[in-house]
mmCIF file of C-alpha atoms in Angstrom:
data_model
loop_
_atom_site.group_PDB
_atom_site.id
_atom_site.type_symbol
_atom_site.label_atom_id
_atom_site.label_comp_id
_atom_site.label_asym_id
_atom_site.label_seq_id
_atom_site.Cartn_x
_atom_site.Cartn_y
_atom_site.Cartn_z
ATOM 1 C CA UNK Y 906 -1.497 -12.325 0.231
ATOM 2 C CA UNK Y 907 -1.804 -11.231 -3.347
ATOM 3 C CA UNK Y 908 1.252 -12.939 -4.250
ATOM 4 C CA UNK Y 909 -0.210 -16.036 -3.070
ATOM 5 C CA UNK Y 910 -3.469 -15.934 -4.470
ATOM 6 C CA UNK Y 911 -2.037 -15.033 -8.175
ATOM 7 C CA UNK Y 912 0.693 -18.159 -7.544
ATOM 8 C CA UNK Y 913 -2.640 -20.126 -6.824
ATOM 9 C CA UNK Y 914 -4.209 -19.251 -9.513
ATOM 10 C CA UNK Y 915 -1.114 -19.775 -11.447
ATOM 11 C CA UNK Y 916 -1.091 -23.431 -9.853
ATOM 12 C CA UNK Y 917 -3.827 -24.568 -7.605
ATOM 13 C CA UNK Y 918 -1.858 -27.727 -6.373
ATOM 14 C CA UNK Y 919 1.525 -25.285 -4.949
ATOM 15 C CA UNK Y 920 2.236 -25.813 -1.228
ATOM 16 C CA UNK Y 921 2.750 -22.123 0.287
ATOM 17 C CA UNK Y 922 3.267 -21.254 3.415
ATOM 18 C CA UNK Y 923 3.507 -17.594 5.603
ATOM 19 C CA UNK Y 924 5.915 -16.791 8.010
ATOM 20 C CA UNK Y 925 5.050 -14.604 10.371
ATOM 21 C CA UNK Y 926 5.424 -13.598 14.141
ATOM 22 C CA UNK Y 927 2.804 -13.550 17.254
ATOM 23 C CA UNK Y 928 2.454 -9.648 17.119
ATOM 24 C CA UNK Y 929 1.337 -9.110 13.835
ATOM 25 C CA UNK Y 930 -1.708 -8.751 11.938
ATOM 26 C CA UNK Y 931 -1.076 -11.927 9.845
ATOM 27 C CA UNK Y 932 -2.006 -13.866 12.748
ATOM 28 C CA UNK Y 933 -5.547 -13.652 11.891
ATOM 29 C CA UNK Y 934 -5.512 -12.652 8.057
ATOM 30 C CA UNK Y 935 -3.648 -15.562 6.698
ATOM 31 C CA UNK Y 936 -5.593 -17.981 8.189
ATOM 32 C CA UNK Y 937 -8.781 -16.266 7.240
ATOM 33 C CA UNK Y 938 -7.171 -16.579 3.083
ATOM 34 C CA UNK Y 939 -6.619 -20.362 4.129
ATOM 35 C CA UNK Y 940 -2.411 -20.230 3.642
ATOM 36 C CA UNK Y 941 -0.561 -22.127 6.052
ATOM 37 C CA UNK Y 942 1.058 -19.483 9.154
ATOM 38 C CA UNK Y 943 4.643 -20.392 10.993
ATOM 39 C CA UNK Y 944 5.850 -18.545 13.659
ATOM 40 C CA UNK Y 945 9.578 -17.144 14.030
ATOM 41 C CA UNK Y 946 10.522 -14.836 16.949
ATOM 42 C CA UNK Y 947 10.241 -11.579 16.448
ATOM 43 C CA UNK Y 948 13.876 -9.552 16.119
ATOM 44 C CA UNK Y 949 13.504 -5.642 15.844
ATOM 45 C CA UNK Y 950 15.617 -4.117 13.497
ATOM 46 C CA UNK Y 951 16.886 -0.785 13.844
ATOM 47 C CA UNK Y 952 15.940 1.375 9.902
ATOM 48 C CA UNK Y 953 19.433 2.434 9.736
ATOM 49 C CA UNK Y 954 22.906 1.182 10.698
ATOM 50 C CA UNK Y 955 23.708 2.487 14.050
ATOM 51 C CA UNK Y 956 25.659 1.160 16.634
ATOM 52 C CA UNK Y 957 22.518 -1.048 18.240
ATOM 53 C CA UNK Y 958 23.329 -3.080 14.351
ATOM 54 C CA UNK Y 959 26.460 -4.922 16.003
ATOM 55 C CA UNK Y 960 23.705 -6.686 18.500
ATOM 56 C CA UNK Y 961 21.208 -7.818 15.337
ATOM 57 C CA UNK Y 962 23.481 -11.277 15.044
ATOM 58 C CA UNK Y 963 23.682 -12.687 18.150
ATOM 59 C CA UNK Y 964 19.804 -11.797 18.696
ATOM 60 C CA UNK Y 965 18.934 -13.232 15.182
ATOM 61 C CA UNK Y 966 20.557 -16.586 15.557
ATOM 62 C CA UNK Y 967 17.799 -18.470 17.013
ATOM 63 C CA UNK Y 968 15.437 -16.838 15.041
ATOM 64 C CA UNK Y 969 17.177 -17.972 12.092
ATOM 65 C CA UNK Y 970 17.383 -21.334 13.251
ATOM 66 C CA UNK Y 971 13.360 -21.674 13.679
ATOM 67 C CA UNK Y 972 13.245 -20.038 9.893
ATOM 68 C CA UNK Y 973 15.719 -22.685 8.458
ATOM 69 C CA UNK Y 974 13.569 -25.393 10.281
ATOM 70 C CA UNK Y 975 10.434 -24.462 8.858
ATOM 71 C CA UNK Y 976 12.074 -24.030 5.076
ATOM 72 C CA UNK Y 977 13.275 -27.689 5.249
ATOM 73 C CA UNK Y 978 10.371 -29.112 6.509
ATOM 74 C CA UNK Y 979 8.126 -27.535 4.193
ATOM 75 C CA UNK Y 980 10.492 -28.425 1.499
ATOM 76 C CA UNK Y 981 10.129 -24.732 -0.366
ATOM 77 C CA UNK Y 982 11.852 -24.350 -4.288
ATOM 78 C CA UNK Y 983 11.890 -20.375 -2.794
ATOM 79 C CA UNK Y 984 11.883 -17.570 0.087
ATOM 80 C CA UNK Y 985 9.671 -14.568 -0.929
ATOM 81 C CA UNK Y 986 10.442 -11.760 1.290
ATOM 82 C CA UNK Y 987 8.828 -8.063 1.667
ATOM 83 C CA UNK Y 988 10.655 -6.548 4.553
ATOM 84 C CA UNK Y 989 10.105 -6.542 7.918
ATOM 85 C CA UNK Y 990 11.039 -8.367 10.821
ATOM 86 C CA UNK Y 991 10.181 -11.883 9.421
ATOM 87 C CA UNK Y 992 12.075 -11.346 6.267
ATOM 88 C CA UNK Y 993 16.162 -10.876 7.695
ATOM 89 C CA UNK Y 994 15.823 -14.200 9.369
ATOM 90 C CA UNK Y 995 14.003 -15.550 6.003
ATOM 91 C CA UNK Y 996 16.512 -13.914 3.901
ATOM 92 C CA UNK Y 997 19.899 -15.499 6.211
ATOM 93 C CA UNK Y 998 18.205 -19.246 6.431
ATOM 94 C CA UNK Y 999 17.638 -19.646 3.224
ATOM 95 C CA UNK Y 1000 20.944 -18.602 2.144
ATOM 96 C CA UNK Y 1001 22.098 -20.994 4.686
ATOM 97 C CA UNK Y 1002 19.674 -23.654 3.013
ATOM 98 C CA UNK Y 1003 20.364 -22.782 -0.116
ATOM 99 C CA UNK Y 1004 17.042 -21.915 -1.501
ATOM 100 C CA UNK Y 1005 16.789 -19.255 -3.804
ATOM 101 C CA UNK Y 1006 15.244 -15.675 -2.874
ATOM 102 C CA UNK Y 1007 12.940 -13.162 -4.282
ATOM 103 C CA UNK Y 1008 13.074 -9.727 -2.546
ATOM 104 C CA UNK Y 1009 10.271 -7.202 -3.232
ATOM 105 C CA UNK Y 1010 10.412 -4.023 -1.844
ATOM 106 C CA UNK Y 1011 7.579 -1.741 -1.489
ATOM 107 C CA UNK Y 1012 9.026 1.758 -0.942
ATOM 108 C CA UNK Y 1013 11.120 4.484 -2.265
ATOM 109 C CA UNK Y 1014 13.554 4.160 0.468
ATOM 110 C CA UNK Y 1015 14.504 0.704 1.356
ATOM 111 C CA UNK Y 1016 14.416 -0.816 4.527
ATOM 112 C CA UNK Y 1017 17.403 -3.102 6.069
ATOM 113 C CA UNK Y 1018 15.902 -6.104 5.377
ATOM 114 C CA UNK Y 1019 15.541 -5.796 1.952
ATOM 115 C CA UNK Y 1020 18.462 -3.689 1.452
ATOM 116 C CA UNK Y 1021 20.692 -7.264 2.960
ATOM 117 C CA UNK Y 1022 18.231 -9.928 1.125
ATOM 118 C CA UNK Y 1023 18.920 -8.437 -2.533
ATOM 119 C CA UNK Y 1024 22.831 -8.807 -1.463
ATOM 120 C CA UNK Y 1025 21.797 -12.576 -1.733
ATOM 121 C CA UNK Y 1026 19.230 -12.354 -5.055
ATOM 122 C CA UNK Y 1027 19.710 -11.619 -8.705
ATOM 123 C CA UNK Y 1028 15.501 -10.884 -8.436
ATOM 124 C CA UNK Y 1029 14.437 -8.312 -6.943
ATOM 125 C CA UNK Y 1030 11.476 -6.127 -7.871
ATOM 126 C CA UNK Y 1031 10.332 -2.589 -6.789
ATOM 127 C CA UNK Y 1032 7.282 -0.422 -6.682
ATOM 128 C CA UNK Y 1033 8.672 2.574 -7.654
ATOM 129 C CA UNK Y 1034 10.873 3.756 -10.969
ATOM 130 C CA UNK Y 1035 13.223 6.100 -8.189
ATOM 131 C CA UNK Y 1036 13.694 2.666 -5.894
ATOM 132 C CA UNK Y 1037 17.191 2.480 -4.140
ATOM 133 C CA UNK Y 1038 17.610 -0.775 -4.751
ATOM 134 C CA UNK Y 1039 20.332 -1.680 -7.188
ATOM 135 C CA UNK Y 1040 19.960 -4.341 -10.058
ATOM 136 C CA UNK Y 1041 16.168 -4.263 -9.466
ATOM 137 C CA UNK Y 1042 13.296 -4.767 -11.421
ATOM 138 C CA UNK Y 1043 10.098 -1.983 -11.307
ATOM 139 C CA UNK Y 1044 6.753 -4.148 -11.480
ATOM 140 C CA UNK Y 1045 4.484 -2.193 -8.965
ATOM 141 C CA UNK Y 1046 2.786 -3.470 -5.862
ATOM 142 C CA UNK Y 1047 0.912 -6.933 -5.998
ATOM 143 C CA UNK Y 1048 -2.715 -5.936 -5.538
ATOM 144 C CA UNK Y 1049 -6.256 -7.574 -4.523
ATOM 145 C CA UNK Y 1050 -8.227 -8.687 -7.439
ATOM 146 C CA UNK Y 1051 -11.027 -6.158 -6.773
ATOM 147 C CA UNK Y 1052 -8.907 -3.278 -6.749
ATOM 148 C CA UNK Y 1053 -6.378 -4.282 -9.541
ATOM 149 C CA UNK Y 1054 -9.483 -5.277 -11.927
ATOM 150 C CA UNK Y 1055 -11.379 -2.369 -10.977
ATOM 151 C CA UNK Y 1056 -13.487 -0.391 -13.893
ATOM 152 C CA UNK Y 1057 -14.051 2.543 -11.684
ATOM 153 C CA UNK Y 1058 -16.290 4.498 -14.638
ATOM 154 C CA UNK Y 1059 -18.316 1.059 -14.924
ATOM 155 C CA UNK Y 1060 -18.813 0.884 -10.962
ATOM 156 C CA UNK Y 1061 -19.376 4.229 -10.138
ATOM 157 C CA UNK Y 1062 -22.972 4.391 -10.146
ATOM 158 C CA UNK Y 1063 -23.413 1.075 -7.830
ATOM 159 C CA UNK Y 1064 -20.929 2.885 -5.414
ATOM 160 C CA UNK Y 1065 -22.278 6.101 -5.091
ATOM 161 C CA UNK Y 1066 -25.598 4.381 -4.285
ATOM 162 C CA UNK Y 1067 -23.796 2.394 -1.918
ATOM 163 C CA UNK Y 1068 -22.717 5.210 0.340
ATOM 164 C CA UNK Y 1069 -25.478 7.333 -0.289
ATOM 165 C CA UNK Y 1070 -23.908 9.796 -2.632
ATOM 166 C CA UNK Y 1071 -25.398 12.012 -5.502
ATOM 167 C CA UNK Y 1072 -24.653 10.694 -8.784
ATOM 168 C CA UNK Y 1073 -23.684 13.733 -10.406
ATOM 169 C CA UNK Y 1074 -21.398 15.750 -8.037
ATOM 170 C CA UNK Y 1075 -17.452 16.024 -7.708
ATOM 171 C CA UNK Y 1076 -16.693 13.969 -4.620
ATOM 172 C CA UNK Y 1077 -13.336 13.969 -2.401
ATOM 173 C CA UNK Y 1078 -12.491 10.280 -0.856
ATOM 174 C CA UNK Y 1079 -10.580 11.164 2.776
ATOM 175 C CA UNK Y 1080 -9.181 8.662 4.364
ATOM 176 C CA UNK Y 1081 -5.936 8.417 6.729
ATOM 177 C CA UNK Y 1082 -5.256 4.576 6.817
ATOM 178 C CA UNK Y 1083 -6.811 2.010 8.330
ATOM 179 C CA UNK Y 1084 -6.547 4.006 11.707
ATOM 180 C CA UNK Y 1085 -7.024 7.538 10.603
ATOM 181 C CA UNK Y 1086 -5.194 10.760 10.496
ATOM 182 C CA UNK Y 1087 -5.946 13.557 12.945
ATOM 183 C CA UNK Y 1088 -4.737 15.986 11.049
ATOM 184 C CA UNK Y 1089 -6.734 14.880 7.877
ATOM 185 C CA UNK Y 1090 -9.862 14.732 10.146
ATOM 186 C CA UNK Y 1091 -9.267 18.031 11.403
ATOM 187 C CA UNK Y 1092 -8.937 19.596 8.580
ATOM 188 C CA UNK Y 1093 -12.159 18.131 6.508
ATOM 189 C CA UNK Y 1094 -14.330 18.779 8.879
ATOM 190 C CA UNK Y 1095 -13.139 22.596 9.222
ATOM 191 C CA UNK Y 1096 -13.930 22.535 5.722
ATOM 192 C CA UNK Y 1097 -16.558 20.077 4.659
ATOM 193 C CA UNK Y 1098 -19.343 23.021 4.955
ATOM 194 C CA UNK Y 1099 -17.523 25.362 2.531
ATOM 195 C CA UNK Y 1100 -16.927 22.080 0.401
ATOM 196 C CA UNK Y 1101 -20.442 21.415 0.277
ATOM 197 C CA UNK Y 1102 -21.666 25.250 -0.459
ATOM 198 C CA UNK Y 1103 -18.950 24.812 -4.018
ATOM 199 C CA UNK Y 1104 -21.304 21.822 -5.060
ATOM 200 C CA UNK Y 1105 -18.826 19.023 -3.276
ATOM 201 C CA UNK Y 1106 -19.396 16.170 -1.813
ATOM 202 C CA UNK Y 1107 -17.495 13.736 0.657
ATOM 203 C CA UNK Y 1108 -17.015 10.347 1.599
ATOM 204 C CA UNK Y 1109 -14.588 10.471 4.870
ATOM 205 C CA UNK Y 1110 -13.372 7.304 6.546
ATOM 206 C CA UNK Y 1111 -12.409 8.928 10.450
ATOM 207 C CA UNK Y 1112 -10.565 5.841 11.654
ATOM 208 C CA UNK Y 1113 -12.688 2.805 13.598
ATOM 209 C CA UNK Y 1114 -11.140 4.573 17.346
ATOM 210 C CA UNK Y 1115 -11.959 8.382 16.489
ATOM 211 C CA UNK Y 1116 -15.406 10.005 17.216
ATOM 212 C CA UNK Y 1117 -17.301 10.799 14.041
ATOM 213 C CA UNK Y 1118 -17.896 14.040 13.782
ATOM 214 C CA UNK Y 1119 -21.528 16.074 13.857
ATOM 215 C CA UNK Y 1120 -23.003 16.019 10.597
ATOM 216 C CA UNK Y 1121 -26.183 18.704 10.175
ATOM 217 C CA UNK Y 1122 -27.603 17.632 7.127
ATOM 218 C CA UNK Y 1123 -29.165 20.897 5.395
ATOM 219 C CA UNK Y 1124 -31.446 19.854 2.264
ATOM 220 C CA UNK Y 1125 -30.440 20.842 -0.773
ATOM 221 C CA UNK Y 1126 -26.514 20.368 0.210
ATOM 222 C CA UNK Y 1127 -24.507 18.026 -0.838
ATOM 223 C CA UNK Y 1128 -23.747 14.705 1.605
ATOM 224 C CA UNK Y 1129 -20.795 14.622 3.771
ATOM 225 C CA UNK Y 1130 -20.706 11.104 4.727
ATOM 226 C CA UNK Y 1131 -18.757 10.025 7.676
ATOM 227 C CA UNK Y 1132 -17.619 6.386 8.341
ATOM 228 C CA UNK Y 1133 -15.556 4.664 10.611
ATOM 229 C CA UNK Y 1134 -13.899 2.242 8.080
ATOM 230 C CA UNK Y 1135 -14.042 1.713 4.653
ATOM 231 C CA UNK Y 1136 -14.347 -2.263 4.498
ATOM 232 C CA UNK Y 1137 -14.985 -1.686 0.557
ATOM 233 C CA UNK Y 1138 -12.220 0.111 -0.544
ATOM 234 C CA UNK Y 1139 -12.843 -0.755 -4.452
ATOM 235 C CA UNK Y 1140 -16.350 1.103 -4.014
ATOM 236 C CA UNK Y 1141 -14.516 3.937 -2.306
ATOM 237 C CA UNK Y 1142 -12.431 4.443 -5.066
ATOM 238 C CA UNK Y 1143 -15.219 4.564 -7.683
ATOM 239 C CA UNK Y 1144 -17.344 6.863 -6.130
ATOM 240 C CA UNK Y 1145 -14.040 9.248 -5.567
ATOM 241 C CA UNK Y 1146 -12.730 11.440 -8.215
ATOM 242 C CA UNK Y 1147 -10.151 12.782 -5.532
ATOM 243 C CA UNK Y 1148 -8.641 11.374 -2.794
ATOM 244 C CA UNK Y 1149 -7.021 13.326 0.409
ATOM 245 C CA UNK Y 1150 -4.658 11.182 2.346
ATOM 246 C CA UNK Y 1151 -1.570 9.976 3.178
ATOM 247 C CA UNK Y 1152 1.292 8.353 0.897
ATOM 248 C CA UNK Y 1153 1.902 4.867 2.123
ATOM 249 C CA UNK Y 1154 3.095 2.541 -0.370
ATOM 250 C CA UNK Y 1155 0.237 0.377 -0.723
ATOM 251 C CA UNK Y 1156 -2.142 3.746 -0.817
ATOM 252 C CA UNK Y 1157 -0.202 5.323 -3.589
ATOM 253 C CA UNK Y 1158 -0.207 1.668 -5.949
ATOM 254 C CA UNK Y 1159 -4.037 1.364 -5.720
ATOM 255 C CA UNK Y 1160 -4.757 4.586 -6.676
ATOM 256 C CA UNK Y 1161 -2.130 4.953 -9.415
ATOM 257 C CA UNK Y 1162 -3.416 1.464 -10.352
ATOM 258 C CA UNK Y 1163 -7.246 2.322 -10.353
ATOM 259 C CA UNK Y 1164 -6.332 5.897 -12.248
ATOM 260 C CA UNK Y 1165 -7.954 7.638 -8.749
ATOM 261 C CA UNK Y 1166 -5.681 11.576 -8.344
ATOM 262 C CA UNK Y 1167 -4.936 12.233 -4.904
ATOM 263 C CA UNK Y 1168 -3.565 15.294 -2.791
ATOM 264 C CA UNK Y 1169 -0.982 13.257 -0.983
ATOM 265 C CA UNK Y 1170 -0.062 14.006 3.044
ATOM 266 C CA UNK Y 1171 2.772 12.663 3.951
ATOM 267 C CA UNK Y 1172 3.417 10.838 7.561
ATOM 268 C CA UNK Y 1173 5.487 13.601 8.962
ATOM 269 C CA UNK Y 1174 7.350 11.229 11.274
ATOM 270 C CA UNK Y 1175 9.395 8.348 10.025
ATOM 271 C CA UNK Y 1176 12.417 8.675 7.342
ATOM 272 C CA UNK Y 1177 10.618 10.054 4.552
ATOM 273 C CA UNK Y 1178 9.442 7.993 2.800
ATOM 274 C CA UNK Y 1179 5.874 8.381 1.679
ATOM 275 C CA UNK Y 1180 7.323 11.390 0.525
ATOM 276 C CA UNK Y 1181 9.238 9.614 -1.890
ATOM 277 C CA UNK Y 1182 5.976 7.204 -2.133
ATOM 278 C CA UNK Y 1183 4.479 9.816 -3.775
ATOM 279 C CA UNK Y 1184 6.824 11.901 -5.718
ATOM 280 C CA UNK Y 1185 6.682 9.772 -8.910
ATOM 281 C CA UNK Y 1186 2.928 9.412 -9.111
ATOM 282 C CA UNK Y 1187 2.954 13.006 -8.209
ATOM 283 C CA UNK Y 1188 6.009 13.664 -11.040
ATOM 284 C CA UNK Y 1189 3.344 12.108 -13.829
ATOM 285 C CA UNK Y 1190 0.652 14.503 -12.932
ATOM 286 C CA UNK Y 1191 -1.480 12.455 -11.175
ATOM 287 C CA UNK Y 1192 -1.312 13.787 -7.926
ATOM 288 C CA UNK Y 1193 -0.636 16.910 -5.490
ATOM 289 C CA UNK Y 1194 1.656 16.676 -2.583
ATOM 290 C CA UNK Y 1195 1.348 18.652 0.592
ATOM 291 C CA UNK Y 1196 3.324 18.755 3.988
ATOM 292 C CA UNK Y 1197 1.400 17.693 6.791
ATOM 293 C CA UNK Y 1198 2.173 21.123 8.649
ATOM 294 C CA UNK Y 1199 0.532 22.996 5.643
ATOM 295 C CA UNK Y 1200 -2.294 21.406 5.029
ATOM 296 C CA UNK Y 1201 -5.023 23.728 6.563
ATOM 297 C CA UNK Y 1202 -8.669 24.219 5.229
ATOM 298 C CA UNK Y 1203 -7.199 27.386 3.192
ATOM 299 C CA UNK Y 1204 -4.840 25.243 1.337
ATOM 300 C CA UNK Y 1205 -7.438 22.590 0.274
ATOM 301 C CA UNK Y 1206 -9.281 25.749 -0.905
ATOM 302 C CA UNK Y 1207 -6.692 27.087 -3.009
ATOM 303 C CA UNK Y 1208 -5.490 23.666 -3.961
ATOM 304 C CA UNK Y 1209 -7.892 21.149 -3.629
ATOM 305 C CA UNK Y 1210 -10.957 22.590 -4.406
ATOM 306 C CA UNK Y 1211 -9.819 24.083 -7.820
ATOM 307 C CA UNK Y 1212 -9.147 20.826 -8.616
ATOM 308 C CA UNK Y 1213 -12.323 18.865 -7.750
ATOM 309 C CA UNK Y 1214 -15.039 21.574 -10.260
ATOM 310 C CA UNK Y 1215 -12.432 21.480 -12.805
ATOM 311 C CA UNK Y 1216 -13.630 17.997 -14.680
ATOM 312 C CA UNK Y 1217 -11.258 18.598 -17.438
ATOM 313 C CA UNK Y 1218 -8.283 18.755 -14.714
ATOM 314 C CA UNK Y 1219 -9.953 15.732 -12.910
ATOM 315 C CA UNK Y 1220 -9.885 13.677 -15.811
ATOM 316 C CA UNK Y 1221 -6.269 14.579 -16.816
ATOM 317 C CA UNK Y 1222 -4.790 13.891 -13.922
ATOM 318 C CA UNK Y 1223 -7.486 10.457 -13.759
ATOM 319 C CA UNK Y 1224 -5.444 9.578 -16.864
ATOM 320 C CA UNK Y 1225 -2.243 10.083 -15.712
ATOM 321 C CA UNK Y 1226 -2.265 8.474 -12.631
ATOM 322 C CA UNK Y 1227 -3.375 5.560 -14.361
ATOM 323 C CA UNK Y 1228 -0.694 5.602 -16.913
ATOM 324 C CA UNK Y 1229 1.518 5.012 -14.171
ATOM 325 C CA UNK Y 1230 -0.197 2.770 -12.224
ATOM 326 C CA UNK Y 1231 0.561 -0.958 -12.724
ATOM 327 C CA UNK Y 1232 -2.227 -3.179 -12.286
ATOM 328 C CA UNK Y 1233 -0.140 -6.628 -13.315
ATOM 329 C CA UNK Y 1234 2.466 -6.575 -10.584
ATOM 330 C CA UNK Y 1235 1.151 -9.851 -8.890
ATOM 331 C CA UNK Y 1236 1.894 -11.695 -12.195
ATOM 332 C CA UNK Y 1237 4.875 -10.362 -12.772
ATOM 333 C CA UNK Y 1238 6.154 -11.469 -9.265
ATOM 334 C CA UNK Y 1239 4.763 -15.020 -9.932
ATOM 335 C CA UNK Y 1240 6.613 -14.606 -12.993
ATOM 336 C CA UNK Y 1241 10.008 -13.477 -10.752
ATOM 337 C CA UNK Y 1242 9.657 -16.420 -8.380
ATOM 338 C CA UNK Y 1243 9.645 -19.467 -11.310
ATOM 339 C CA UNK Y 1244 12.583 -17.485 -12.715
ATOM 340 C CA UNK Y 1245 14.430 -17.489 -9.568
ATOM 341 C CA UNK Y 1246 13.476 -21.214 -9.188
ATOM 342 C CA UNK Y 1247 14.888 -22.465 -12.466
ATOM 343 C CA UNK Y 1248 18.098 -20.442 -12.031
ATOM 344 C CA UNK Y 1249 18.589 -22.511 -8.950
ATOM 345 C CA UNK Y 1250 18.201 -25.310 -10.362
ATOM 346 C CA UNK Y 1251 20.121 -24.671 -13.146
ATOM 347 C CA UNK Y 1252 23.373 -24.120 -10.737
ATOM 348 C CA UNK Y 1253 23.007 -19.889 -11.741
ATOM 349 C CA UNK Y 1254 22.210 -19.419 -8.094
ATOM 350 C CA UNK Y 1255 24.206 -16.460 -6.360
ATOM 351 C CA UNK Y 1256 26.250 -18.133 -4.023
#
């Protein structure tokens, strides 16, 4: 979606349209941004070859088919793809069209999707420097407008008031995705009272199906605000000059982007890679990084806590997550799919 806005604003008049499939959140999101949604079956891929791989053809082929239908009669100068179910059957019918492809790929480790779609592209773009991805191009993450033109010194003192907070006093963002993180919850709230005796405050999105936790409010202390959802994430990030959570690609661009440090938990399940997410932002010194098995309320005491009364530390680390960050990516992808469009034009296609 932020591709698609910065293409608009780029060029009001261009046609673009979403694939998508019946089980996904883009049923309702892209329709609510006012881009066009077609439906393609839905093929599961397995993350790594395995012997289930040999099956992926025959399964895709109608799939394909409703992609290439939907490319032609849309007429599109170019496939966009980010991964994911939708984007194999993208990625095969519009080599099959012959429509030229942009492949962007969002983490560390590559998924199999992306990893066949740049075997068809000479543009493909990464989030991370230590991408996988040969012959590719490191722009970032595309990102909202609010978060990618976000001043957070400038807006800090309208988000604090927004939540509630004190103006003056270190504050620690938690949040565990748009769902939550038991382990994340657990832990703050263990915590959160010896937090608040060091002079801390915190602003703790629990997830929008866990219980929010009992909060005595003691005057004199500073507020631990509990929420189920954080529908303002650019405010979140202003009022924060921490953030505990975990290392999803999207997570880790924002905050590099906005220049927000974070103690990073990775998803312990999976193949790794928000652990790679977050090595490089971690690398520049704008971050911490702790297994999810070890993070107890004695380890954000030792670690964390040091961190958030230190405001020279703060602000170093502030500075070097945003040196990394890259707040342009959804221009430079605009800039990727024109590119890819003239080469094709030009007869430079990849065959």
């Amino acid at each position: 979606m932020a591709l698609a806005d910065a293409l608009r604003r780029h060029d009001p008049s261009i046609g673009i349209t979403a694939l998508g499939t019946e089980r996904g959140l883009e049923t309702r999101l892209v329709p609510e941004r006012g881009y066009q949604l077609e439906l393609i079956p839905a093929v599961p891929l397995p993350r790594k070859p395995t012997p289930e791989l040999i099956t992926v053809p025959g399964r895709l082929r109608g799939t394909v088919r409703a992609a290439q239908e939907i490319i032609e009669r849309v007429k599109a100068d170019a496939v966009v793809g980010f991964g994911g179910y939708v984007a194999m059957p993208a990625y095969l019918a519009a080599k099959r069209a012959g429509v030229p492809i942009v492949v962007h790929e969002a983490n560390a480790r590559p998924g199999l999707a992306n990893k066949i779609g740049a075997r068809y592209s000479d543009f493909v773009a990464v989030s991370t420097p230590d991408s996988k991805l040969r012959d590719s191009r490191y722009i970032g993450i595309p990102l909202r407008r609010t978060i990618a033109t976000l001043d957070r010194n400038a807006v800090r003192p309208e988000a604090r008031h927004y939540f509630g907070l004190d103006q003056r006093l270190p504050t620690l963002l938690v949040s565990g995705g748009s769902q939550g993180a038991r382990r994340l919850n657990e832990t703050i709230q263990a915590i959160a009272p010896r937090l608040q005796q060091y002079g801390v405050q915190v602003l703790h999105a629990v997830g929008p199906k866990n219980e929010l936790p009992r909060i005595d409010d003691i005057p004199g202390m500073p507020p631990y605000r509990a929420v189920p959802y954080l529908d303002r994430m650019d405010l979140a990030y202003a009022a924060a000059d921490l953030m505990l959570c975990r290392a999803g690609a999207m997570t880790v661009a924002e905050l590099a982007a906005v220049g927000l440090p974070a103690c990073f938990v990775p998803l312990p399940i999976g193949n790794g890679e928000q652990r790679l997410n977050a090595q490089p932002m971690v690398k520049a010194g704008g971050g911490l990084l702790v297994d999810d098995a070890e993070l107890t309320p004695d380890w954000v005491l030792s670690n964390v806590l040091p961190v958030l009364t230190d405001p020279q530390r703060l602000w170093d680390m502030s500075r070097a997550a945003a040196e990394f960050g890259r707040r342009d990516a959804d221009d430079l992808l605009v800039g990727m799919v024109y590119e890819a469009i003239d080469a094709a034009r030009g007869g430079r296609r990849r065959g």
